[in-house]
mmCIF file of C-alpha atoms in Angstrom:
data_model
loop_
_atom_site.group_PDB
_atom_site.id
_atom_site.type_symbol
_atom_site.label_atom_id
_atom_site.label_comp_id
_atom_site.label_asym_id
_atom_site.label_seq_id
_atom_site.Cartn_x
_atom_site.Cartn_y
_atom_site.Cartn_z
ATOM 1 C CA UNK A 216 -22.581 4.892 -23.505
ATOM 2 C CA UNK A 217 -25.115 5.478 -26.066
ATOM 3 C CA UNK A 218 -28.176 7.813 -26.195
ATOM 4 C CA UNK A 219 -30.612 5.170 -25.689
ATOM 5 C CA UNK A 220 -28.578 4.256 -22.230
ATOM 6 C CA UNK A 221 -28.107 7.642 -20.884
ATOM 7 C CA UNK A 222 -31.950 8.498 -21.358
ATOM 8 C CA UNK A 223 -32.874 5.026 -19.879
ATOM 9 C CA UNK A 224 -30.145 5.796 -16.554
ATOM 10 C CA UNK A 225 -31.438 9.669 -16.507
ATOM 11 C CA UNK A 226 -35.428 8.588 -16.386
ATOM 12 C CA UNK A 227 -34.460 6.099 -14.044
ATOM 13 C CA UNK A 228 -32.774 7.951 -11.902
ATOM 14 C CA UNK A 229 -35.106 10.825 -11.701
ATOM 15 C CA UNK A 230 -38.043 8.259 -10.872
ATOM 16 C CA UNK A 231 -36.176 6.812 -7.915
ATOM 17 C CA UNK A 232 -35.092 10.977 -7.003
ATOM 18 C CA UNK A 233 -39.131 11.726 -7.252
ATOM 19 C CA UNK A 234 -40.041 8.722 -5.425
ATOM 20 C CA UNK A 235 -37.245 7.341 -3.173
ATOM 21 C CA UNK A 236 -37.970 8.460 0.605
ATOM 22 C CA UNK A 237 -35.990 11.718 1.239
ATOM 23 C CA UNK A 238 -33.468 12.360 3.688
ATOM 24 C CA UNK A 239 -34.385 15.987 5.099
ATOM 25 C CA UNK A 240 -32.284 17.152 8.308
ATOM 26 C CA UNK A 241 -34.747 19.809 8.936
ATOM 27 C CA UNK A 242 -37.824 17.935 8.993
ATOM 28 C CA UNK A 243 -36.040 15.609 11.561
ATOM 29 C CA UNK A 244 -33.784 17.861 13.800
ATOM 30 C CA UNK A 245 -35.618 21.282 13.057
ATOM 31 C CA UNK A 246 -32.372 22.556 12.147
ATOM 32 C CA UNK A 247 -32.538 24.573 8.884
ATOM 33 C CA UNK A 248 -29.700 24.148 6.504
ATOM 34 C CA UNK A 249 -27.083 27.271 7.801
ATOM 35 C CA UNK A 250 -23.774 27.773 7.936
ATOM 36 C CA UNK A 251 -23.404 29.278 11.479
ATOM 37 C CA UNK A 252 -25.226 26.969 14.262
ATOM 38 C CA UNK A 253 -25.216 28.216 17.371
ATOM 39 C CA UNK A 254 -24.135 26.200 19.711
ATOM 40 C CA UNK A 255 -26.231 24.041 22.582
ATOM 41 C CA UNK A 256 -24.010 24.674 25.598
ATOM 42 C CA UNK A 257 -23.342 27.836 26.601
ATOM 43 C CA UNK A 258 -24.708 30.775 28.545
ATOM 44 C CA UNK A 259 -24.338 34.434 28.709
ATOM 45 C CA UNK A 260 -22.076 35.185 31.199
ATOM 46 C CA UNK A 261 -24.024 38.167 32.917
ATOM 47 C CA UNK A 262 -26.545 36.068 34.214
ATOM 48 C CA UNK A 263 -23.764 33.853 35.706
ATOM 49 C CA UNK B 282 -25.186 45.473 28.138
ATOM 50 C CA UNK B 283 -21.865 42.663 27.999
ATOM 51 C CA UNK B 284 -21.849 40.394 25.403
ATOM 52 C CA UNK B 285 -19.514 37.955 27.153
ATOM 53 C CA UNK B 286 -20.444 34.452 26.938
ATOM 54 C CA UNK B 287 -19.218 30.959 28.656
ATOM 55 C CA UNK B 288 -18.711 27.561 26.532
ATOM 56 C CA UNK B 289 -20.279 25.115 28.858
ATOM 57 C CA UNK B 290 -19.009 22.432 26.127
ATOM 58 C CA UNK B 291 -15.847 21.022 27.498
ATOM 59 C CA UNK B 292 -14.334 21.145 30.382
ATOM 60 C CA UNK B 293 -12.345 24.419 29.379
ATOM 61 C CA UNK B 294 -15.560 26.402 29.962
ATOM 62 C CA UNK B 295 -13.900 29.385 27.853
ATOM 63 C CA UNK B 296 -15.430 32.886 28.906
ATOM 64 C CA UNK B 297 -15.342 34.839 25.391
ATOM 65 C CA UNK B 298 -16.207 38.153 24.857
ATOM 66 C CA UNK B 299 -17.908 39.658 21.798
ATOM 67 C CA UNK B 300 -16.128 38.317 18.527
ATOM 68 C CA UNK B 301 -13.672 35.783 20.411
ATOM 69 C CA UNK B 302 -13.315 32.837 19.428
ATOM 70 C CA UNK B 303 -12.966 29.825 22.035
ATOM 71 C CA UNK B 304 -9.402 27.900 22.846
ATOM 72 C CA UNK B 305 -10.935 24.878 21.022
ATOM 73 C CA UNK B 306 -10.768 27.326 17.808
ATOM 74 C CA UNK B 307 -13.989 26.463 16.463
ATOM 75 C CA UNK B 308 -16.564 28.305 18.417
ATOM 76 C CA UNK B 309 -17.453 32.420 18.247
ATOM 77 C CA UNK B 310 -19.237 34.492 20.857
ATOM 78 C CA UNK B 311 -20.866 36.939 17.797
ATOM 79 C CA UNK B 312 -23.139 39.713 19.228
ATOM 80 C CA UNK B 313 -23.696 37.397 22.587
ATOM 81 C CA UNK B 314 -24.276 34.411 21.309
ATOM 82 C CA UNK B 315 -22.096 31.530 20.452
ATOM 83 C CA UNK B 316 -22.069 29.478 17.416
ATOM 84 C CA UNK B 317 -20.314 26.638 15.992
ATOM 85 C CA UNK B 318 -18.188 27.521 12.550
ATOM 86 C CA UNK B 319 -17.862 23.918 11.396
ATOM 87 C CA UNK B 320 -21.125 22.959 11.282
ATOM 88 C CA UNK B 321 -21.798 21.075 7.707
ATOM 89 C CA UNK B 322 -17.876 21.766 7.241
ATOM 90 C CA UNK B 323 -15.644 18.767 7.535
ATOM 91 C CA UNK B 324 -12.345 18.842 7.073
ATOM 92 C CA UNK B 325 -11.878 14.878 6.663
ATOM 93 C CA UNK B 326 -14.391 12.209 5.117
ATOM 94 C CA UNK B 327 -13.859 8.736 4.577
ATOM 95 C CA UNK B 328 -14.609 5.117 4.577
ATOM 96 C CA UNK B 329 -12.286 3.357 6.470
ATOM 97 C CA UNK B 330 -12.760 -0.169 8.209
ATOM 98 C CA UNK B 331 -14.579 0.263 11.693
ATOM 99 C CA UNK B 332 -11.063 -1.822 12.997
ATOM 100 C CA UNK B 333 -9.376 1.353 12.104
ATOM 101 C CA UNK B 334 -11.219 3.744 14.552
ATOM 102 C CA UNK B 335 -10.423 0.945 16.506
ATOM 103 C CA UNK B 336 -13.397 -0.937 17.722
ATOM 104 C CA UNK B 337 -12.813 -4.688 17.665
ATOM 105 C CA UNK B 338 -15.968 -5.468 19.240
ATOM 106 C CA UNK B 339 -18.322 -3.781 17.621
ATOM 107 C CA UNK B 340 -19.603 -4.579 13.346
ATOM 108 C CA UNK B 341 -16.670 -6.463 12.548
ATOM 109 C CA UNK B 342 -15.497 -6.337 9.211
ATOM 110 C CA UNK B 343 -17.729 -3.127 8.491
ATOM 111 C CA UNK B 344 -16.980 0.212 6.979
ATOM 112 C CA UNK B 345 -17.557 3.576 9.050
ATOM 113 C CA UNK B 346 -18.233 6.590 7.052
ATOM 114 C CA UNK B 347 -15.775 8.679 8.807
ATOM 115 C CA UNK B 348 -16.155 12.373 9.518
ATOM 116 C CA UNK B 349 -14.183 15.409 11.085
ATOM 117 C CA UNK B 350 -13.765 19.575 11.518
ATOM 118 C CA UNK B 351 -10.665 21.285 12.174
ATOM 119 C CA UNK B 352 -10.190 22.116 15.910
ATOM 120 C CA UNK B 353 -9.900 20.335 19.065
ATOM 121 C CA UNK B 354 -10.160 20.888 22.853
ATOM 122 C CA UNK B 355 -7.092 19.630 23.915
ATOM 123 C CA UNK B 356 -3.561 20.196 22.720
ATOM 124 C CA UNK B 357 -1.378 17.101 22.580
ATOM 125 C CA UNK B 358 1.799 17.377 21.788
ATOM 126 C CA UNK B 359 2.039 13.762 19.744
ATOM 127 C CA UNK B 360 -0.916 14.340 17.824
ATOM 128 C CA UNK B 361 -1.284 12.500 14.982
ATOM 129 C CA UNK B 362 -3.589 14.355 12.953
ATOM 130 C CA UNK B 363 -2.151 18.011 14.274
ATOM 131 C CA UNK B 364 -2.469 19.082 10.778
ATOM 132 C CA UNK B 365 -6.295 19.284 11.432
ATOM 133 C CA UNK B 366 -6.664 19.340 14.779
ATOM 134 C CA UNK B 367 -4.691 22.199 15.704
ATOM 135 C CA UNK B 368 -5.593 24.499 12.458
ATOM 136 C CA UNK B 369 -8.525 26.632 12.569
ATOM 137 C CA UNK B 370 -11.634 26.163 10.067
ATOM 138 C CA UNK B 371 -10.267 28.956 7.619
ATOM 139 C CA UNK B 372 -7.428 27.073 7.326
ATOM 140 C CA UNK B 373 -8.580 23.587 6.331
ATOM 141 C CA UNK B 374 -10.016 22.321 3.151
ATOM 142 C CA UNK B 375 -13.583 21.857 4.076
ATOM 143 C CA UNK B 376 -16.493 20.231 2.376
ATOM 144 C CA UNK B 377 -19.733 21.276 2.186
ATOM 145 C CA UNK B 378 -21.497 18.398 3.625
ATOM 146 C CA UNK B 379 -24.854 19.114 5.854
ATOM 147 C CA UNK B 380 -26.156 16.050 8.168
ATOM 148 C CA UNK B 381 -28.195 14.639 5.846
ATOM 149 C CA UNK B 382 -25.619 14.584 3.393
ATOM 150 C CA UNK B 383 -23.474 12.617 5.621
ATOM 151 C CA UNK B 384 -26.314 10.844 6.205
ATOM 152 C CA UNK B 385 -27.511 9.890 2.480
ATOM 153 C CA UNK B 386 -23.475 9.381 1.604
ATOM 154 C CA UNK B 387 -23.040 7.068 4.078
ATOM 155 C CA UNK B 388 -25.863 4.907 2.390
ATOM 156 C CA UNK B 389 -24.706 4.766 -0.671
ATOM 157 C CA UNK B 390 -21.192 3.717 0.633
ATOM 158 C CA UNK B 391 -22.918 0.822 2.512
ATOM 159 C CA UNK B 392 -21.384 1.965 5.337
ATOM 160 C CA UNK B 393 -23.601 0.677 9.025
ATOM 161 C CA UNK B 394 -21.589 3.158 10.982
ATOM 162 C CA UNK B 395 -20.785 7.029 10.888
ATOM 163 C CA UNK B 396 -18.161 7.516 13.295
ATOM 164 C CA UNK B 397 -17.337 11.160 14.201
ATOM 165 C CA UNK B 398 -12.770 10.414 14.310
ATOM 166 C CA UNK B 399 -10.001 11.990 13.324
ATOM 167 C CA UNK B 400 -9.660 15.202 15.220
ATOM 168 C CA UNK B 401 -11.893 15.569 18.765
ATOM 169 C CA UNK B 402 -16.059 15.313 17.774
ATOM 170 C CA UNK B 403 -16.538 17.272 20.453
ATOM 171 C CA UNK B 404 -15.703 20.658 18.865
ATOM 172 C CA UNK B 405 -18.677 19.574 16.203
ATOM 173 C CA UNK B 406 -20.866 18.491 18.943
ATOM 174 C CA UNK B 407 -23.848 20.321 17.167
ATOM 175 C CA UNK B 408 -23.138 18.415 13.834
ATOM 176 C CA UNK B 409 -22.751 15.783 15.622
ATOM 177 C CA UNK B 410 -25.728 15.297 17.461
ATOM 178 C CA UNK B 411 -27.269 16.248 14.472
ATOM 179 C CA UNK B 412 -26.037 13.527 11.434
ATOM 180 C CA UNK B 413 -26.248 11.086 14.836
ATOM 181 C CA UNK B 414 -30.211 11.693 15.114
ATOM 182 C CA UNK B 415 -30.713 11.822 11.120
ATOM 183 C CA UNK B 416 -28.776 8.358 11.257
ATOM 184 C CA UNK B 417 -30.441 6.706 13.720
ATOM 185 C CA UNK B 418 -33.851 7.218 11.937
ATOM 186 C CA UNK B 419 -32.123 5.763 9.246
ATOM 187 C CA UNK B 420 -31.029 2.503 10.795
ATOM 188 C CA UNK B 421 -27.632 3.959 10.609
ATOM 189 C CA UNK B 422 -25.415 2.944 13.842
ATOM 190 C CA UNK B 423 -23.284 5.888 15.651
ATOM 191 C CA UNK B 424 -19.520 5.480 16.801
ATOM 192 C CA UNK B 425 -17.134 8.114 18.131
ATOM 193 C CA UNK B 426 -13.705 8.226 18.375
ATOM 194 C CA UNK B 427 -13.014 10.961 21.515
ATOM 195 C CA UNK B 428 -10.486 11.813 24.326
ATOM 196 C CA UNK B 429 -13.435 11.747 26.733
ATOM 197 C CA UNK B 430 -13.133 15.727 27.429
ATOM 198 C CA UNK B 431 -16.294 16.661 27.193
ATOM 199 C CA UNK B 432 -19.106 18.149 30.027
ATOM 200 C CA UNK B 433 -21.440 15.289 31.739
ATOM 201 C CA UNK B 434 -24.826 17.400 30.661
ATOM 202 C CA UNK B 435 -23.800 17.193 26.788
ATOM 203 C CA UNK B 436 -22.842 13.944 26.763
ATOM 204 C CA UNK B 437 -25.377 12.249 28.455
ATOM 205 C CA UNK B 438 -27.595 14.020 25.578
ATOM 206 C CA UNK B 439 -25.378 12.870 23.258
ATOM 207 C CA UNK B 440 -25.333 9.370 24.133
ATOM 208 C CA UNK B 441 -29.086 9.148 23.536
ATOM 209 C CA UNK B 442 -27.876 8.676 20.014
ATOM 210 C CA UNK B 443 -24.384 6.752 20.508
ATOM 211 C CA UNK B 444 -24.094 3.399 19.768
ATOM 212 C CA UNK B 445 -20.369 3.386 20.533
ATOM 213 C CA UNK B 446 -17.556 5.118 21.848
ATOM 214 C CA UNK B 447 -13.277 4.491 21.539
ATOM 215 C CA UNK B 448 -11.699 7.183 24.379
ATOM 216 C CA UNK B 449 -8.369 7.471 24.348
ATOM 217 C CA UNK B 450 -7.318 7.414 28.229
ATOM 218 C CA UNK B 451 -3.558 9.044 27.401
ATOM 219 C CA UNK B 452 -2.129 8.427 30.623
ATOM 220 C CA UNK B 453 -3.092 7.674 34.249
ATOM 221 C CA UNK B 454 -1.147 10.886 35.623
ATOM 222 C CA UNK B 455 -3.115 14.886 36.107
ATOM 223 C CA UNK B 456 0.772 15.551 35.150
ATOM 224 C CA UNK B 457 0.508 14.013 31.619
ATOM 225 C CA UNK B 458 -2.674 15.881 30.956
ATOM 226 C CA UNK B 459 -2.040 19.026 31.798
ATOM 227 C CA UNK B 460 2.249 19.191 30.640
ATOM 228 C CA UNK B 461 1.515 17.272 27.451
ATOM 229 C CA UNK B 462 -2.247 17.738 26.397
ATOM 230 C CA UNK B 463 -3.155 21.368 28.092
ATOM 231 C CA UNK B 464 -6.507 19.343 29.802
ATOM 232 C CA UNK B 465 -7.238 17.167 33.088
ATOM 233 C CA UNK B 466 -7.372 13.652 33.618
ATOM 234 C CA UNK B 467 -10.668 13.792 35.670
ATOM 235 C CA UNK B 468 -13.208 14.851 33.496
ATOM 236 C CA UNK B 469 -11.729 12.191 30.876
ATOM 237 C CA UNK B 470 -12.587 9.581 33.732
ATOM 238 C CA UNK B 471 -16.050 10.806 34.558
ATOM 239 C CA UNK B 472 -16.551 10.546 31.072
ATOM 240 C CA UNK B 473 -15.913 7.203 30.755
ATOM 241 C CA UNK B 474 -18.176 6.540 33.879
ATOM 242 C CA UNK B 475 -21.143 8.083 32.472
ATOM 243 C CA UNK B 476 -20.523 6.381 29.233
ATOM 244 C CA UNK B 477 -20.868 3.326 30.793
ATOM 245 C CA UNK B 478 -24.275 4.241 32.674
ATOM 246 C CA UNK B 479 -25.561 5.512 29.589
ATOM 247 C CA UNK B 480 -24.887 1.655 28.127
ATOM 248 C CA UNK B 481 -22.555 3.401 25.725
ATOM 249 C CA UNK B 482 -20.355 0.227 23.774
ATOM 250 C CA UNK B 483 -16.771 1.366 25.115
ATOM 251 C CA UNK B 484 -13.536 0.793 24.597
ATOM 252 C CA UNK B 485 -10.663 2.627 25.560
ATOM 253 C CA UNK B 486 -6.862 3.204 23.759
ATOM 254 C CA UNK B 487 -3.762 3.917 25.859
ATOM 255 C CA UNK B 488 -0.752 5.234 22.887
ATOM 256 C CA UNK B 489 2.224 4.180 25.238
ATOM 257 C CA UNK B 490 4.508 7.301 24.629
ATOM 258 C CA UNK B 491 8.501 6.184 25.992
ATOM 259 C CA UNK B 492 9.570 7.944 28.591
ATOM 260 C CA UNK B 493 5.920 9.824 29.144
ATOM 261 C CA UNK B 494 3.468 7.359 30.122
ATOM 262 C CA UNK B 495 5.496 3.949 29.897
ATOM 263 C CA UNK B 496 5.617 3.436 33.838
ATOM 264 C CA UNK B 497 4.014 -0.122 34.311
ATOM 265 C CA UNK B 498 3.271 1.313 37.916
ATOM 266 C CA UNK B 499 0.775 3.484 36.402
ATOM 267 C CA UNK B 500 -0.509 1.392 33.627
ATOM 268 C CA UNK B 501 -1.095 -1.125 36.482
ATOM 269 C CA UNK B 502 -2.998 1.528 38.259
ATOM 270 C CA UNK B 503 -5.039 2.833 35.184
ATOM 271 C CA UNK B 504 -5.820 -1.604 34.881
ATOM 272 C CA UNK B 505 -7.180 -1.467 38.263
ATOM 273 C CA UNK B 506 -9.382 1.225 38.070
ATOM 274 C CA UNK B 507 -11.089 0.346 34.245
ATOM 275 C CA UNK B 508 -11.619 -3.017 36.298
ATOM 276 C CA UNK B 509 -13.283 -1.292 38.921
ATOM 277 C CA UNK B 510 -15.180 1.829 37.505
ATOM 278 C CA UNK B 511 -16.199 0.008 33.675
ATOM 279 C CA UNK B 512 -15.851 -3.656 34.309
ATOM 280 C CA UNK B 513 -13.247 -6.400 33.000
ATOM 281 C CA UNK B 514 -15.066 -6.598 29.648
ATOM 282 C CA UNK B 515 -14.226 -2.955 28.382
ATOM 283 C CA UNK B 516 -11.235 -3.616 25.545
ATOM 284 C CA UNK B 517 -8.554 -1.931 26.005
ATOM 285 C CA UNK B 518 -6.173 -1.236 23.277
ATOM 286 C CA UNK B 519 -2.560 -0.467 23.986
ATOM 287 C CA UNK B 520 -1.122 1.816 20.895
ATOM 288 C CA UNK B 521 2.293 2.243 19.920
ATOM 289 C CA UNK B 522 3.264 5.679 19.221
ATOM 290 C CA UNK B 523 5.424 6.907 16.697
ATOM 291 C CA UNK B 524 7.083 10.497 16.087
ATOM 292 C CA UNK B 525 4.598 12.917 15.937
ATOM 293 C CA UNK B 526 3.671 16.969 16.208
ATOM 294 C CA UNK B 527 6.337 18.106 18.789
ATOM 295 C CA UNK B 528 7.634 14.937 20.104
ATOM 296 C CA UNK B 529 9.870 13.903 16.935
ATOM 297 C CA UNK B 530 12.599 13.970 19.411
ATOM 298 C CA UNK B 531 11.373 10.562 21.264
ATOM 299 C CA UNK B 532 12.130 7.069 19.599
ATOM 300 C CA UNK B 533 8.563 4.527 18.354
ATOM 301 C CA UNK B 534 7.742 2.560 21.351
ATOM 302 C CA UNK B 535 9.720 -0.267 21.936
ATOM 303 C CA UNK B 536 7.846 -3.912 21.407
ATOM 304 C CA UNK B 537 9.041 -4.877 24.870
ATOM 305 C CA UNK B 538 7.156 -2.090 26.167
ATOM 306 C CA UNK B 539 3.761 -2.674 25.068
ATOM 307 C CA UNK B 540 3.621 -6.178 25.435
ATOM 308 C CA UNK B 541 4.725 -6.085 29.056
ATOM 309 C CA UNK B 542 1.849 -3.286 29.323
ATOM 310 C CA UNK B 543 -0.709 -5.938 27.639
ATOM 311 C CA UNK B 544 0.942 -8.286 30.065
ATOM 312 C CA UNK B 545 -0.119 -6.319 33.170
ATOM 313 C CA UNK B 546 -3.434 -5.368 31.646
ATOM 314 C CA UNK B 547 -4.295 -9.069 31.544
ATOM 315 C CA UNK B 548 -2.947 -10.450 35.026
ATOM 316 C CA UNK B 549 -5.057 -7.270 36.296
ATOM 317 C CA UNK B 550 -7.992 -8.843 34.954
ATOM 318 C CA UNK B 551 -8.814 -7.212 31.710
ATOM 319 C CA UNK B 552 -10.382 -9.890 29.386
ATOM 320 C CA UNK B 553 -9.650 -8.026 26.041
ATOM 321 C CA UNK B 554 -6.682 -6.310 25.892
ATOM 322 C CA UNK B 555 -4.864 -5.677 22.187
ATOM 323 C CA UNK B 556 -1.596 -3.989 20.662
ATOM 324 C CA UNK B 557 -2.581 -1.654 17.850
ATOM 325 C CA UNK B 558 0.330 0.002 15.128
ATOM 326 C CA UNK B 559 1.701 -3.151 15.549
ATOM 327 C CA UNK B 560 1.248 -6.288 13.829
ATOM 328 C CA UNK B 561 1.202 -9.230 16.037
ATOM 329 C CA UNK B 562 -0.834 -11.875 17.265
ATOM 330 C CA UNK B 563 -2.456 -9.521 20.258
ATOM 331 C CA UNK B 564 -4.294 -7.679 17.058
ATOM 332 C CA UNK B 565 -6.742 -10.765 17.150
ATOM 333 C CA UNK B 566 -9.563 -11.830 20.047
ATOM 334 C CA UNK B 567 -9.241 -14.787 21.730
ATOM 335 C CA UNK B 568 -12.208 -16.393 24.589
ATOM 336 C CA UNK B 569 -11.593 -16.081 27.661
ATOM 337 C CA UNK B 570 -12.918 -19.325 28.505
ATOM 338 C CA UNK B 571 -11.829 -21.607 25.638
ATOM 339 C CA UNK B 572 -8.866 -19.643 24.957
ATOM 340 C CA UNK B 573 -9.680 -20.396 21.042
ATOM 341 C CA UNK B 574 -9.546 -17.812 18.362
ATOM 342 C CA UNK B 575 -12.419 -15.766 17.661
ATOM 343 C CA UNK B 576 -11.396 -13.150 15.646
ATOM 344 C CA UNK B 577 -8.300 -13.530 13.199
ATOM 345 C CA UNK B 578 -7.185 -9.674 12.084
ATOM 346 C CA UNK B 579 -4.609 -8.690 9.861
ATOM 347 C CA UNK B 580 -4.063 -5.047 10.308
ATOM 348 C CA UNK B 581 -7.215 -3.318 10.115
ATOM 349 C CA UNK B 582 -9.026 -6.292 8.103
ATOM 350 C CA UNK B 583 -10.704 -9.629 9.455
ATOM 351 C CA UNK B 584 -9.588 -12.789 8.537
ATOM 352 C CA UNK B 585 -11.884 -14.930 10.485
ATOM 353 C CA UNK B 586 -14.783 -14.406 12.714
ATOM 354 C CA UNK B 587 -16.073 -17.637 14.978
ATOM 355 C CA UNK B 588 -18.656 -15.121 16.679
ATOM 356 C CA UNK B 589 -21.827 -16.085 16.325
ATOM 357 C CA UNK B 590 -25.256 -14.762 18.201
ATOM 358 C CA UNK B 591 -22.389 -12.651 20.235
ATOM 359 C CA UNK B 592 -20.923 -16.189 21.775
ATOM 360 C CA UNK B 593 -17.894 -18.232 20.874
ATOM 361 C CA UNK B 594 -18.640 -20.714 18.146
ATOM 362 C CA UNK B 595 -16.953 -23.599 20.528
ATOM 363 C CA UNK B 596 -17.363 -22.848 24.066
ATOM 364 C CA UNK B 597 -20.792 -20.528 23.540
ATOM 365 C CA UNK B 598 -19.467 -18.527 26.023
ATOM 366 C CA UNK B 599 -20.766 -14.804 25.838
ATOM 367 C CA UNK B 600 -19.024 -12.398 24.579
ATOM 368 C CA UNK B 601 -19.147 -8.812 24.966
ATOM 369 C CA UNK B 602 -19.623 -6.274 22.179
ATOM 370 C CA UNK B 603 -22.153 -5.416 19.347
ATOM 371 C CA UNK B 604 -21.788 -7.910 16.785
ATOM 372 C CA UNK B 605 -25.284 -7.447 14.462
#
């Protein structure tokens, strides 16, 4: 690939990063990105 | 003040105290609360046909990004992905893949589905209903591959999202499920009910295990009630098992076996009925009225499809599924 190619893929690519609709979980499921989620079914088991 | 909890997941219901992790191996009571510790961690991704998951009638010909976590809530003895299913997070090669991740991958794959397979997506429920919601927005469809043991409240929320579901019914005996899969055969049948209410695309797989589950009494039985409980639409794929896990000391189902179980699936009155780890001509879909082919397969790929607008190309007769 020469230099003229990469340049053209790299601006093109970073137009379509800057404008291309973004995927965002948190905006959607209000879930921020974290490695420990707790969990939607379950209940503490002194109020059982 | 205890910090026990109860999993109100599956039908296990674990009671955990403080820094225990559940039977399913994938959820920890930490400080009194429980969390998930595969969330944005699979184990597997791929993308493999949607015939592979199987669903024959739904997207033929598509791909399915597929996605699983290590864990499961069952146990099964003939487990085909053990390696996985039965090994706790620390001890699988996980990526780091959040649900928009799986989301955006699955785009630029091309993939129409994201089916949550391999091991049971019910241990990654929270991922789950998460990459299934993100996917949806996206036009993205949803697909599951599950053994059905799972708690009506979560899966009715779950289905909101679901476009389709393949449980595998193991056997028609409590015996079966609780000697060779440590669960119960009930909750895998109310399951399948409330699929069905929830208009949740179904179809079911039966691995015929020799000696196990190979009674044609009880495969009759299981025939009758699908028929009754889900309808005579609902495909039903019978699966031939081979050597697996701990049962390396039983022989791969015979062919006689599973095509006198088709056989008794079809004079019960199942329309759709197929042999999967098997080639043969029962891997394809025929009308029920017409009798013609619709859908030519060759293992997991599709030869020829004479569905069109979800009817048979000759007869127009309906046919069941989600074909666009």
């Amino acid at each position: 690939m020469t230099r003229r190619n990469f340049l053209g893929f790299f601006l093109l690519g970073g137009s379509l990063s800057l404008f291309g609709k973004k995927i965002s979980s948190k905006k959607i499921t209000g879930v921020k990105r974290q490695k420990w989620r707790e969990a939607m079914y379950w209940r503490k088991k002194d109020e059982l | 003040m205890g910090k026990k909890v109860q999993c109100e997941l599956c039908p296990t219901e674990c009671i955990l105290e403080d820094l225990q992790i559940g039977g399913c191996r994938v959820r920890i009571n930490k400080g009194g609360v429980l969390y998930s510790l595969v969330y944005g961690k699979p184990c597997a991704v791929a993308v493999d046909p949607i015939e592979k998951k199987p669903f024959f009638h739904f997207l033929p010909a598509t791909t399915a990004f597929s996605i699983a976590t290590a864990g499961c809530v069952l146990g099964c003895k003939f487990c085909q992905n053990w390696e996985i299913s039965q090994a706790k997070p620390e001890e699988t090669d996980n990526h780091n893949l959040m649900p928009d991740d799986v989301v955006r991958q699955a785009m630029f794959y091309g993939c129409r589905t994201i089916t949550y397979t391999y091991t049971e997506p019910t241990v990654f429920y929270e991922y789950m209903y998460d990459t299934a919601q993100i996917a949806k927005k996206y036009n993205l469809k949803n697909t599951m591959h599950t053994c059905g043991y799972i708690n009506e409240k979560p899966l009715r929320k779950l289905a909101e999202y679901m476009n389709a579901a393949d449980v595998d019914l193991k056997a028609f005996t409590e015996d079966f499920y609780s000697r060779i899969c440590g669960g119960r055969l009930k909750p895998v049948l109310d399951a399948l009910v409330v699929l069905k209410q929830e208009n949740v695309w179904l179809e079911i797989t039966n691995l015929i295990i020799p000696t196990l589950n190979d009674d044609n009494g009880k495969i009759k039985e299981m025939c009758q009630w699908i028929i009754k409980n889900l309808g005579p639409d609902v495909p039903l794929h019978f699966s031939r098992f081979f050597p697996h896990y701990k049962l390396k000391n039983l022989p791969p189902t015979p062919f006689e076996t599973i095509r006198d179980a088709r056989n008794i699936a079809m004079d019960a009155g199942l329309k759709y009925v197929y042999i999967g780890n098997l080639r043969s001509e029962a891997e394809n879909t025929y009308c029920p009225e017409c009798r013609k082919l619709l859908i030519e397969r060759a293992g997991y790929f599709v030869k020829q499809n004479n569905i069109s607008d979800a009817k048979c190309r000759f007869c127009r007769a309906k046919i069941p599924g989600i074909w666009s």
